Coordinates of C-alpha atoms and ligand atoms in Angstrom, one line a residue:
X12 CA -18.9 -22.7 14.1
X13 CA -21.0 -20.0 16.6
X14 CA -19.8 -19.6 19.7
X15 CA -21.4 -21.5 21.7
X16 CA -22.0 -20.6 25.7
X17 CA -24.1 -22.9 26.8
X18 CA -25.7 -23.8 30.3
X19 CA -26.3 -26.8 31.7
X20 CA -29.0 -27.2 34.2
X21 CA -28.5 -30.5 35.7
X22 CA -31.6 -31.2 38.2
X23 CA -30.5 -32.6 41.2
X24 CA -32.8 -34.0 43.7
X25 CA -31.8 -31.5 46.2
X26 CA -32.2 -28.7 43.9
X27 CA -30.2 -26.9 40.6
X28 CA -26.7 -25.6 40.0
X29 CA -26.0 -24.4 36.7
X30 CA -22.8 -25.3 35.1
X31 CA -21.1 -22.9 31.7
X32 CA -18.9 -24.3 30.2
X33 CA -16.9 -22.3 26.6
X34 CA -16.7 -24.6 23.3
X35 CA -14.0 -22.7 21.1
X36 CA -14.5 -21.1 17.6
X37 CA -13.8 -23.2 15.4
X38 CA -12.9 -22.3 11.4
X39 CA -11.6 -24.8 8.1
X40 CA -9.9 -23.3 5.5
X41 CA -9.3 -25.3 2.1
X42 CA -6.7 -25.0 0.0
X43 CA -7.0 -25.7 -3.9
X44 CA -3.7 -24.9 -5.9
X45 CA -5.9 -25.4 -9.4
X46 CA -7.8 -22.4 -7.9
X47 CA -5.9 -19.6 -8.9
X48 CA -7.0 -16.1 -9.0
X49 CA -3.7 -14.8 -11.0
X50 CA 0.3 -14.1 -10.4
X51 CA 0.8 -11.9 -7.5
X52 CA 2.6 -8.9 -8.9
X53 CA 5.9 -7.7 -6.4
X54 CA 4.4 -4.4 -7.3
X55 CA 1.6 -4.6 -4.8
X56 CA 4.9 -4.5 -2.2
X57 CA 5.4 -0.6 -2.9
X58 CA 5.6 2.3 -0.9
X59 CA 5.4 6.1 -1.4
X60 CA 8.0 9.4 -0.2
X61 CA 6.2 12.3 -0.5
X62 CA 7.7 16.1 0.2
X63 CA 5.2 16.7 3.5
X64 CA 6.1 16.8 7.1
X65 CA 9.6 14.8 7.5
X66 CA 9.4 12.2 4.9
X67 CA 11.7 13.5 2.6
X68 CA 13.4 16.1 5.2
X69 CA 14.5 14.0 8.5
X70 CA 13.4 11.0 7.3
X71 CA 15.1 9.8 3.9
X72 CA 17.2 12.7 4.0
X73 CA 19.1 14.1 6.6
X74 CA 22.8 15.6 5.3
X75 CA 24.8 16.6 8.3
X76 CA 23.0 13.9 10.2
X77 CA 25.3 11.2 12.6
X78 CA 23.1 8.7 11.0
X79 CA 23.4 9.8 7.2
X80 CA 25.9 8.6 4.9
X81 CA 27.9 10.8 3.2
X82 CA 25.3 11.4 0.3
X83 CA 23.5 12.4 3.2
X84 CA 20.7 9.0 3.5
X85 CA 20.0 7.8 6.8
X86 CA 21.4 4.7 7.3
X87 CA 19.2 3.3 9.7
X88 CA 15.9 4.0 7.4
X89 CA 17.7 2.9 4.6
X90 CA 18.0 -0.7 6.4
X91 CA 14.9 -0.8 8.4
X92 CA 13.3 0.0 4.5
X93 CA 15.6 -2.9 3.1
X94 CA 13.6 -5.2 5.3
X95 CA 9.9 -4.0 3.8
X96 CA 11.5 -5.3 0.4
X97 CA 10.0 -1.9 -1.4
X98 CA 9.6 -3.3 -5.0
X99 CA 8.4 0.3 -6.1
X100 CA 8.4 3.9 -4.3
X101 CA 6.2 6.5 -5.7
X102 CA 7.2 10.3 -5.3
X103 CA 7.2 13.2 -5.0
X104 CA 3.5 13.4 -4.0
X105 CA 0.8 12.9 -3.4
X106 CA -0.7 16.8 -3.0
X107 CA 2.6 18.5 -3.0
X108 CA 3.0 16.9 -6.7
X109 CA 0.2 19.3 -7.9
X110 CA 2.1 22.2 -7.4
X111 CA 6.0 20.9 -7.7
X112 CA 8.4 22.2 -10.6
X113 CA 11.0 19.7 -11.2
X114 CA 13.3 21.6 -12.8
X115 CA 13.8 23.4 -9.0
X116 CA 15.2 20.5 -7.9
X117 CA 17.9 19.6 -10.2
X118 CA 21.4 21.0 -10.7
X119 CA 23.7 22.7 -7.8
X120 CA 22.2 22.8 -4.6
X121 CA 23.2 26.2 -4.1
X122 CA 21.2 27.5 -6.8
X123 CA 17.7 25.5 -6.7
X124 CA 15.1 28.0 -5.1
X125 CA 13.2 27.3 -2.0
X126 CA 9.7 27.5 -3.0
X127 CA 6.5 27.5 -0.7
X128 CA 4.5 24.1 -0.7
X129 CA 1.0 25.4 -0.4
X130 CA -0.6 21.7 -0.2
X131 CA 1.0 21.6 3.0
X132 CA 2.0 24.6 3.7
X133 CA 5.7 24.1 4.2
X134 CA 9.5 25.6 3.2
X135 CA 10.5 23.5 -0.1
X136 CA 14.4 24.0 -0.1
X137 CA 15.0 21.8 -3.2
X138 CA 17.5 20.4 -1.6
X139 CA 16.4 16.7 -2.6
X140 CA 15.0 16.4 -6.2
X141 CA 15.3 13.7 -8.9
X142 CA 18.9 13.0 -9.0
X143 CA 18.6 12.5 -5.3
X144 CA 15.4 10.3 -5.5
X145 CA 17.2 8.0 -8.0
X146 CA 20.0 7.3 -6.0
X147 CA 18.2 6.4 -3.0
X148 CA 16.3 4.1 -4.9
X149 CA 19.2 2.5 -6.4
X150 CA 20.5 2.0 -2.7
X151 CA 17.2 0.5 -1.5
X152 CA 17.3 -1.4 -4.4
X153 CA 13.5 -0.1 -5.8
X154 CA 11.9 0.9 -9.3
X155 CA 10.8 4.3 -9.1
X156 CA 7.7 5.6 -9.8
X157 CA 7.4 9.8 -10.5
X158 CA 4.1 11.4 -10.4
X159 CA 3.7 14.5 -12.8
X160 CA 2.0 18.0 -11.9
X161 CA -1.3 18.3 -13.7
X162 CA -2.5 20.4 -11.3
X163 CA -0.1 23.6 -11.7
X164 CA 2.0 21.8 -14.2
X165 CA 2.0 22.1 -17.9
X166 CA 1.8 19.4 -20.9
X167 CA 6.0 21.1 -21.3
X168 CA 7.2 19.9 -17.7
X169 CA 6.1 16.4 -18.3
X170 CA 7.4 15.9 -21.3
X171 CA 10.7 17.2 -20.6
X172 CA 10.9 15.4 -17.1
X173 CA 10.2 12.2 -19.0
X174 CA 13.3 13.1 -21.3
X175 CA 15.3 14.4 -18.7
X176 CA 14.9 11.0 -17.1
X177 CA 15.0 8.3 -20.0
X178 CA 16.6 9.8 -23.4
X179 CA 20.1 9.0 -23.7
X180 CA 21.6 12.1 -25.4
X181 CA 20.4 14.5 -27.6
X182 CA 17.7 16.9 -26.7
X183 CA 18.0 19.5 -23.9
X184 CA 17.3 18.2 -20.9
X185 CA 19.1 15.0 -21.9
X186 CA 21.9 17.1 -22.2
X187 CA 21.1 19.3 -19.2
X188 CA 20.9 15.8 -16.9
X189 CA 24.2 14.9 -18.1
X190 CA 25.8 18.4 -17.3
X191 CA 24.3 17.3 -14.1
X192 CA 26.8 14.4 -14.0
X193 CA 24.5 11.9 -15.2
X194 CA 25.8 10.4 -18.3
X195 CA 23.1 7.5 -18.5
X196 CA 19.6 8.2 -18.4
X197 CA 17.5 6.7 -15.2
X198 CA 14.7 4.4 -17.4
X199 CA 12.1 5.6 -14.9
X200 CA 9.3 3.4 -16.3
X201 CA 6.6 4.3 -13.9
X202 CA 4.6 7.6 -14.0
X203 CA 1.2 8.5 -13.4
X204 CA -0.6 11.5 -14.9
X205 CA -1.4 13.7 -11.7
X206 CA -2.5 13.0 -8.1
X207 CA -6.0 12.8 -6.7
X208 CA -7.3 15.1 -9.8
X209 CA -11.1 15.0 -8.1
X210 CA -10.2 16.3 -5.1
X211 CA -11.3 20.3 -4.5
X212 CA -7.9 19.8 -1.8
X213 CA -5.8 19.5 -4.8
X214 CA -4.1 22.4 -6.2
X215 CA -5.6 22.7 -9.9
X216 CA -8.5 20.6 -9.2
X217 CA -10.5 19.2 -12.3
X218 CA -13.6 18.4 -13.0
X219 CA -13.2 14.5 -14.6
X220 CA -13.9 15.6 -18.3
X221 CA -11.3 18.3 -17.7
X222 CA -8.6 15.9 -16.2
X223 CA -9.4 13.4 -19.2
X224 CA -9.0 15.9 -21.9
X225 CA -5.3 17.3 -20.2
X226 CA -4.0 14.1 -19.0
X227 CA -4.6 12.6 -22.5
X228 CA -2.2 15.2 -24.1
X229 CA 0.4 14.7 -21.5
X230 CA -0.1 11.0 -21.7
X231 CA 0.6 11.4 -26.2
X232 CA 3.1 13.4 -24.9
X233 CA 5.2 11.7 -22.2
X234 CA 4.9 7.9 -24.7
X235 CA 5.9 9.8 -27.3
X236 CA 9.1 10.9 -25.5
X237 CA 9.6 7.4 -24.2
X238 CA 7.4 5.1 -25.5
X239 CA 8.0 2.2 -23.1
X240 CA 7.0 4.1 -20.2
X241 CA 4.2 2.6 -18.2
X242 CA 0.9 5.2 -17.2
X243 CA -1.3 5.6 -14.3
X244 CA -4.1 7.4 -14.2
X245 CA -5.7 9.2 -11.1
X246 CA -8.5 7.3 -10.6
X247 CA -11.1 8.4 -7.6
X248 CA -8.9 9.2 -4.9
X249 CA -11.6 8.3 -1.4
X250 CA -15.2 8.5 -0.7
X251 CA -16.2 11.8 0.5
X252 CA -19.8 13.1 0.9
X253 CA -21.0 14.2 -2.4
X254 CA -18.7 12.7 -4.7
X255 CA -19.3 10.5 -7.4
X256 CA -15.9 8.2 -7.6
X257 CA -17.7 6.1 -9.8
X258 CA -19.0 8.7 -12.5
X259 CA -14.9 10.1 -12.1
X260 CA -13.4 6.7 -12.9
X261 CA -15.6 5.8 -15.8
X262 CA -15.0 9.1 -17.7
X263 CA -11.3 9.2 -16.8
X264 CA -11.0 5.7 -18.4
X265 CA -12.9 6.1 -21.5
X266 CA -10.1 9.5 -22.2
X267 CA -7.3 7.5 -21.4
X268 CA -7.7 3.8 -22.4
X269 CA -5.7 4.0 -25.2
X270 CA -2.6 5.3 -23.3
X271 CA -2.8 3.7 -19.8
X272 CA -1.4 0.9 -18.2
X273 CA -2.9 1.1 -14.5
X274 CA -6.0 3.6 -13.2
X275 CA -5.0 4.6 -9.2
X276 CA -7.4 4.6 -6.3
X277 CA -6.4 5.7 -3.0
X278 CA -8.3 4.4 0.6
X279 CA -7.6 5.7 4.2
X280 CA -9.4 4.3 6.9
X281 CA -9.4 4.6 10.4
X282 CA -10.9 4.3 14.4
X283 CA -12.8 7.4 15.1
X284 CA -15.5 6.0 17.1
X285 CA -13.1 3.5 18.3
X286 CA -15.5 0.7 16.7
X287 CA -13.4 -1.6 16.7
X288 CA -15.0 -4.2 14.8
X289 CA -15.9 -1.6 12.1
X290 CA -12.3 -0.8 11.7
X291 CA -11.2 -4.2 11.3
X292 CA -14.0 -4.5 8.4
X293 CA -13.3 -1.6 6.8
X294 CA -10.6 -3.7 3.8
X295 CA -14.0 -5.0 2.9
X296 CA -14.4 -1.8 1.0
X297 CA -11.4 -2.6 -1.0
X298 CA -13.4 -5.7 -2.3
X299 CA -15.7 -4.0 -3.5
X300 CA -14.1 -0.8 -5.2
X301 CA -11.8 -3.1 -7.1
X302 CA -14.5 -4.9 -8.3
X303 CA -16.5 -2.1 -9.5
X304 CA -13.6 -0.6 -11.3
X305 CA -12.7 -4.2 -12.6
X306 CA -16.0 -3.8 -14.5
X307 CA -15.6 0.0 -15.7
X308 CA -12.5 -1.2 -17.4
X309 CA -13.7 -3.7 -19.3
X310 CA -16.4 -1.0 -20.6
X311 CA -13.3 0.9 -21.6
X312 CA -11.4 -1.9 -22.7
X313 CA -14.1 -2.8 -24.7
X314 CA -13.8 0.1 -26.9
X315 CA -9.9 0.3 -27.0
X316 CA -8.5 0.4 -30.7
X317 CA -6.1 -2.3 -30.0
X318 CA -7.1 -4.2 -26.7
X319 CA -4.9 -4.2 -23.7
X320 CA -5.0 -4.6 -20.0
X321 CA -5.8 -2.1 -18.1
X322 CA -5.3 -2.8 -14.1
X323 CA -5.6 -1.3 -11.1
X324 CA -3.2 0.1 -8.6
X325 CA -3.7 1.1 -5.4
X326 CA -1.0 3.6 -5.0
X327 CA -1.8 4.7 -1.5
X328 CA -3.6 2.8 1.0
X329 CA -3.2 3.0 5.0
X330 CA -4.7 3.6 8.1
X331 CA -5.0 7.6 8.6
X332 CA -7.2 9.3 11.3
X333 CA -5.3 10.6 14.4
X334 CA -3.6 13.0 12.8
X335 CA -5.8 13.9 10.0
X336 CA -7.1 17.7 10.7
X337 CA -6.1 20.8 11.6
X338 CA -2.0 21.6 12.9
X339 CA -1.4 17.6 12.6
X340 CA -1.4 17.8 9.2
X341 CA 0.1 21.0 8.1
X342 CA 4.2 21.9 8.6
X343 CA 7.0 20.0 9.9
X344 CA 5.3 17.6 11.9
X345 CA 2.8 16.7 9.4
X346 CA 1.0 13.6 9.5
X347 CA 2.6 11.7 12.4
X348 CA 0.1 9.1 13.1
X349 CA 1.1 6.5 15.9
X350 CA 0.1 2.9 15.0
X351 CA -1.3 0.6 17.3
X352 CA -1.8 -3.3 17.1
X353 CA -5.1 -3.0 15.4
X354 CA -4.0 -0.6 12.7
X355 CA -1.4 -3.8 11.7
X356 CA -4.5 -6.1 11.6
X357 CA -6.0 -3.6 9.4
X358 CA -2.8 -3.5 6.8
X359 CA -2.8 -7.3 7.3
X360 CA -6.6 -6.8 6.0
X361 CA -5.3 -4.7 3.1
X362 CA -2.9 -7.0 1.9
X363 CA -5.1 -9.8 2.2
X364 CA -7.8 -7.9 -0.6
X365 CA -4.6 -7.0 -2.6
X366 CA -3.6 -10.7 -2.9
X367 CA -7.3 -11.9 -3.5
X368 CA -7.8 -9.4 -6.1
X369 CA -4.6 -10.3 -7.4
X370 CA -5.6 -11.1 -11.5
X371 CA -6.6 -7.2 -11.3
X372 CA -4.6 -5.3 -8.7
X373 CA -0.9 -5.3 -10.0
X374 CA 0.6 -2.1 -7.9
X375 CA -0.1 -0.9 -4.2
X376 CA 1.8 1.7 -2.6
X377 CA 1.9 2.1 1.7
X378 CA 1.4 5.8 2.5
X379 CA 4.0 6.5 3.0
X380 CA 7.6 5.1 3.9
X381 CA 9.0 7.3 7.1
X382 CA 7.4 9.8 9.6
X383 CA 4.6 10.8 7.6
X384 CA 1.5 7.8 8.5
X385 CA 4.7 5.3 8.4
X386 CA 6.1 2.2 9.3
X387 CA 8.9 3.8 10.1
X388 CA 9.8 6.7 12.5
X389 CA 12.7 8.8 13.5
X390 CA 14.1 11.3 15.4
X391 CA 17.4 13.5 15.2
X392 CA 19.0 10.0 17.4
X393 CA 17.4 7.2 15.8
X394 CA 14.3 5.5 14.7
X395 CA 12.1 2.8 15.6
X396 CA 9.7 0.5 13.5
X397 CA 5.7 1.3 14.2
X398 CA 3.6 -1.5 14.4
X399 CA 2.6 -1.8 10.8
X400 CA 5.6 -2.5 9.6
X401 CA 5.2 -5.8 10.8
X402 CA 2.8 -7.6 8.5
X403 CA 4.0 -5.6 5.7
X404 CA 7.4 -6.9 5.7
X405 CA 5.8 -10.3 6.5
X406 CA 4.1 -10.4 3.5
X407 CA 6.6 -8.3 1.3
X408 CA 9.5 -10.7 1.7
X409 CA 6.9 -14.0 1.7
X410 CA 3.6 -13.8 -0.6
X411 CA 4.8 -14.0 -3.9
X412 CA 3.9 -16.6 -6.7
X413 CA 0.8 -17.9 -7.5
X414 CA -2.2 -16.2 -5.6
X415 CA -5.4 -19.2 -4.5
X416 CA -8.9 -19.2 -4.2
X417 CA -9.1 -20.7 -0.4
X418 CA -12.5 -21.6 0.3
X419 CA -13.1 -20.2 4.1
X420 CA -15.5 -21.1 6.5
X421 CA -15.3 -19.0 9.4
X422 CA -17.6 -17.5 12.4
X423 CA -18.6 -14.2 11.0
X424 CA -20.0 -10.5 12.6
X425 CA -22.3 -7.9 11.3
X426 CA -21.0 -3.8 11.8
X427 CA -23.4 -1.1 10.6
X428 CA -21.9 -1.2 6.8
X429 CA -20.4 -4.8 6.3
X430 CA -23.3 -8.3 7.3
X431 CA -21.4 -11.5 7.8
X432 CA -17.6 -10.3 7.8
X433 CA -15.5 -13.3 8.7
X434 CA -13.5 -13.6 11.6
X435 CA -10.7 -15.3 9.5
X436 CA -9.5 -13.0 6.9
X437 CA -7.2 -14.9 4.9
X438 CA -5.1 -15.3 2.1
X439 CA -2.9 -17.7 0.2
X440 CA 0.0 -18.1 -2.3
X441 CA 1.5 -20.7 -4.0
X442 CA 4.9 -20.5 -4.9
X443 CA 7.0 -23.1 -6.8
X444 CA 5.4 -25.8 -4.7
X445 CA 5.7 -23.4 -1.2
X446 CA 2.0 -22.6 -0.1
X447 CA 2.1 -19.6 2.1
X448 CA -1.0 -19.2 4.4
X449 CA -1.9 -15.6 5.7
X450 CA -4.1 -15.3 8.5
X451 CA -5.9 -12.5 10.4
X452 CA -7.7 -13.4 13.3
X453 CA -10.6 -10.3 13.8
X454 CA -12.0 -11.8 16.9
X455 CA -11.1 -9.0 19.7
X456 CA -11.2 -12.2 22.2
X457 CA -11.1 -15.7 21.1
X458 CA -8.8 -17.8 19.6
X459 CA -10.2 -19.8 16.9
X460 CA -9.2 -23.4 16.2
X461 CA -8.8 -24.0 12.7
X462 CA -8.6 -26.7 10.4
X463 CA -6.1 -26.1 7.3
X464 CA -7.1 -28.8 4.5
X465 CA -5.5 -29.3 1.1
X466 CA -7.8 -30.3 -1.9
X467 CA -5.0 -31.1 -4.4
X468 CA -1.7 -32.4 -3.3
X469 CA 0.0 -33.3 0.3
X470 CA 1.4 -31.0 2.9
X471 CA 5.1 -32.2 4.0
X472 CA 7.5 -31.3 5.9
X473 CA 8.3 -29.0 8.4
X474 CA 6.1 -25.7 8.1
X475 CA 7.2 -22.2 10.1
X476 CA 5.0 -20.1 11.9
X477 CA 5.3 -16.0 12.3
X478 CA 2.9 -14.1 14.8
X479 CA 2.1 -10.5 15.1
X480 CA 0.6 -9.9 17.8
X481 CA 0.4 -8.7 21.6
X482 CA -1.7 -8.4 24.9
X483 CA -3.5 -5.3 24.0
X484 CA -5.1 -3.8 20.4
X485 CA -4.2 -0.8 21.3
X486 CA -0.4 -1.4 22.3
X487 CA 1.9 0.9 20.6
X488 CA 5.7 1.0 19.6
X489 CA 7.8 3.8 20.1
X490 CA 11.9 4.9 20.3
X491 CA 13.9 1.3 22.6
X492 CA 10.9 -0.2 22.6
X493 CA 8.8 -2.3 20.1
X494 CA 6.2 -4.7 22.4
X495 CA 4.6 -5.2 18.8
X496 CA 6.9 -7.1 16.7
X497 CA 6.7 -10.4 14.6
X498 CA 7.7 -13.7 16.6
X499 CA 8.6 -17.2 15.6
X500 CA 6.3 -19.4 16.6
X501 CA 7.5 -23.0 17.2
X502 CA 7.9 -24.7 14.0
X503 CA 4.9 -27.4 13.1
X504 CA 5.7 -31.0 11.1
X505 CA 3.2 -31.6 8.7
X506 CA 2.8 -34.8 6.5
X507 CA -1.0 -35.6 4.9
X508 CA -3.5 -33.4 3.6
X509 CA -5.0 -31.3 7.0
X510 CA -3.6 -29.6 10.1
X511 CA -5.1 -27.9 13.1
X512 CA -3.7 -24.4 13.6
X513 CA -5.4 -22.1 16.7
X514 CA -4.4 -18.4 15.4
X515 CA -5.0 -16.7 18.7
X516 CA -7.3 -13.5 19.0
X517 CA -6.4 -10.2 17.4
X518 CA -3.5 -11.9 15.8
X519 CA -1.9 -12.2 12.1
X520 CA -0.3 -15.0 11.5
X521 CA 2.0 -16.1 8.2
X522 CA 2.1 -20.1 8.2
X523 CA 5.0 -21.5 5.5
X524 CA 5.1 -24.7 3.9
X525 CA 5.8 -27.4 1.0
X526 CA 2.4 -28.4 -0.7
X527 CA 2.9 -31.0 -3.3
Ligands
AHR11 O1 -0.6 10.6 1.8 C1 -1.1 11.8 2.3 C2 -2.0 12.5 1.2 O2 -3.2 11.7 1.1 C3 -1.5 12.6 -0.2 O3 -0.6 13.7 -0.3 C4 -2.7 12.7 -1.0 O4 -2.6 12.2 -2.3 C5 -3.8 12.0 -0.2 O5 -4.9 12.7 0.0

């Protein structure tokens, strides 16, 4: 399985030459459809709009726009996000939730007020607001998911949002959404109590005892208004020096056990010492985080009154570092990272610890959906798909079903944090007899040959093969041009219980087949 250089001194009689020659990597991966880690939940397809930079605002939204309909959506987003197959979209933040009053983005245009957003420190005109949300969501064809303000916001606003949104007729803002010209409420079954609570960045910061107590009331709250509504709570939102994510996520659990459905953790990562192999380990920590949180909610569950499952989402995760500090991320332009091959091995990565986690993770969101550290990006003309959009619509329109324990053995590296990382990262679904094989080769250089065997059950037939990839890590997309971009590899026939697959270096590869 090592690499193995290896020089061969052949002794002649008239003296020594010295002859290298490579043997390739080599890598098996086995495939067990009785070893099932739990259903893969189309939640953990989800994205996120947040009111920062030009998400919302010359992304989603652009009324007077060439490219908008006449409700004022831009088409081409609109398409280009078709293909992602969003299964859920969180809004309206992220930080600018903490200080956003809904009730300034409803009714006539011409009177909602434009407010200052002070966790960005932009113009809010209003102009977009819940009406506006659900409709593009209905044209995308995705469940929303609403974050409330518990950072400015009171226990009142939630409520009422949750009525304004879900209660047929009767109370007032049932009434006022309907004098809105929405006769049937929106059944937005998706909210979580408040964004990235343990943060000093957010605007009404808590302390986790705090957050517990206030979340809990708007939690009684909000059920009681609708009481099919699912919960998320703001779990730790990143590691940052000094904090105790941990300490935060037990405490926050043991308030709101009774209420919630999901607890949220957030991860960024990035390339700032341009480590490469460092950044392609850094999904480990998404093992690992689950996994501790897996435990802390059985603690809580253990002391629930009636006993329910409690799981985790992962409502936003990306790559995040270029434009992180500083003017990058404040006004118009906020947050425009540009993606590069690697970073769409890294969201491979991502996806690959959502789907092996999949018995416990049941919602992940991409930060975030246009412009602002996107998959997509525009500009007054048009738009063009960054690199990570790539593997995420890969997986988003393939990985569903059933998601296996493959057994890997793989050459592995060592980076300061992570020993014995696997060059393979790989996961597996098995869907209604369809296995579907994801594969992310780490290796910066070498291909590596790989044996695919089945433990239970025959491959057949005629399996397909789709390749990200491209002759640099560092290769970019931008407007007419898109060198990184998923290709159809020549299909492969497939009849027994193996194959030999070489997934080429710095690759991700989706492999699609009948396993019966
Ligand atoms: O997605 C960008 C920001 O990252 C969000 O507003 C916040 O929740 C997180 O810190």
């Amino acid at each position: 399985m090592v690499k193995k250089v290896c020089f061969l001194i052949v002794g002649l009689l008239v003296g020594y030459s010295i002859i290298a020659y490579t043997a390739d990597l080599t890598a098996r991966i086995k495939i067990d459809t009785e070893r099932k880690i739990g259903e893969i939940d189309k939640h953990i397809y989800g994205n996120f709009t947040e009111h920062l930079g030009r998400c919302i605002y010359g992304g989603i939204y652009d009324p007077g726009s060439k490219l908008s309909d006449k409700e004022g959506f831009r088409k081409d987003v609109l398409e280009a996000a078709k293909g992602l197959n969003v299964t859920i979209l969180r809004w309206p933040g992220g930080n600018f939730v903490s200080g956003y009053h809904w009730l300034d983005g409803v009714g006539p245009k011409d009177k909602r007020p434009e407010r200052t957003d002070l966790a960005w420190q932009t113009p809010e005109p209003n102009t977009f607001g819940t009406d506006e949300f659900v409709e593009f969501c209905r044209k995308l064809g995705t469940e929303p998911y609403f974050a409330v303000n518990l950072g400015t916001g009171t226990l009142d606003e939630a409520r009422n949002w949750v009525e304004y949104c879900n209660v047929k007729d009767g109370p007032y803002y049932a009434e006022l959404r309907k004098k809105y010209g929405h006769a049937e409420p929106y059944n937005v079954m998706y909210w979580s109590l408040g964004n990235e609570m343990d943060g000093w960045w957010q605007m009404g910061h808590k302390n986790a005892d705090d957050y517990g107590k206030f979340a809990l009331e708007a939690a009684k709250l909000m059920k009681w208004t609708s009481p099919d509504i699912k919960l998320i709570a703001a779990g730790s939102s990143n590691f940052y020096g000094g904090a105790d994510p941990h300490g935060w996520n037990r405490i926050v659990l043991d308030y709101l056990k009774d209420y919630i459905d999901y607890i949220a953790l957030h991860k960024y990562v990035g390339n700032r010492d341009n480590d490469y192999y460092s950044f392609m380990a850094s999904t480990m920590d998404i093992y690992d985080r689950t996994q501790i949180v897996e435990g802390q909610i059985m603690e809580a569950m253990s002391k629930m009154r009636q006993p329910r499952q409690i799981y985790v989402a992962w409502d936003e995760y990306n790559v995040w570092y270029r434009a992180r500090g500083g003017a990058a991320a404040r006004g118009r332009n906020a947050l425009e990272e540009k993606y590069n091959l690697e970073d769409a091995l890294v969201v491979a990565g991502f996806l690959n610890a959502f789907i092996n986690n999949a018995h416990i993770v049941k919602m992940a969101n991409m930060a975030q959906l246009v412009n602002v550290i996107a998959p997509m990006f525009t500009s007054e003309t048009g738009m063009f798909r960054q690199t990570i959009y790539f593997p995420l619509a890969l997986y988003a329109n393939n990985s569903f079903g059933v998601a296996l324990d493959a057994f890997v053995d793989s050459p592995t590296f060592d980076t300061e944090q992570w020993k014995q990382v696997p060059y393979l990262d790989v996961s597996v679904a098995y869907n209604n007899g369809d296995v579907i094989i994801n594969v992310v080769n780490r290796h910066m250089t070498d291909n590596i040959k790989t044996k695919i065997l089945s433990q239970t059950g025959e491959f057949s037939g005629t399996f397909t093969v789709h390749e990200v990839n491209g002759p640099d890590i560092k290769m970019e997309n931008t407007f007419g041009s898109e060198p990184i971009h998923t290709v159809k590899k020549p299909d492969i026939s497939v009849n027994g219980n193996s194959f030999t697959v070489e997934f080429p270096a710095h690759s991700y590869t989706m492999i699609r087949g009948k396993l019966k």
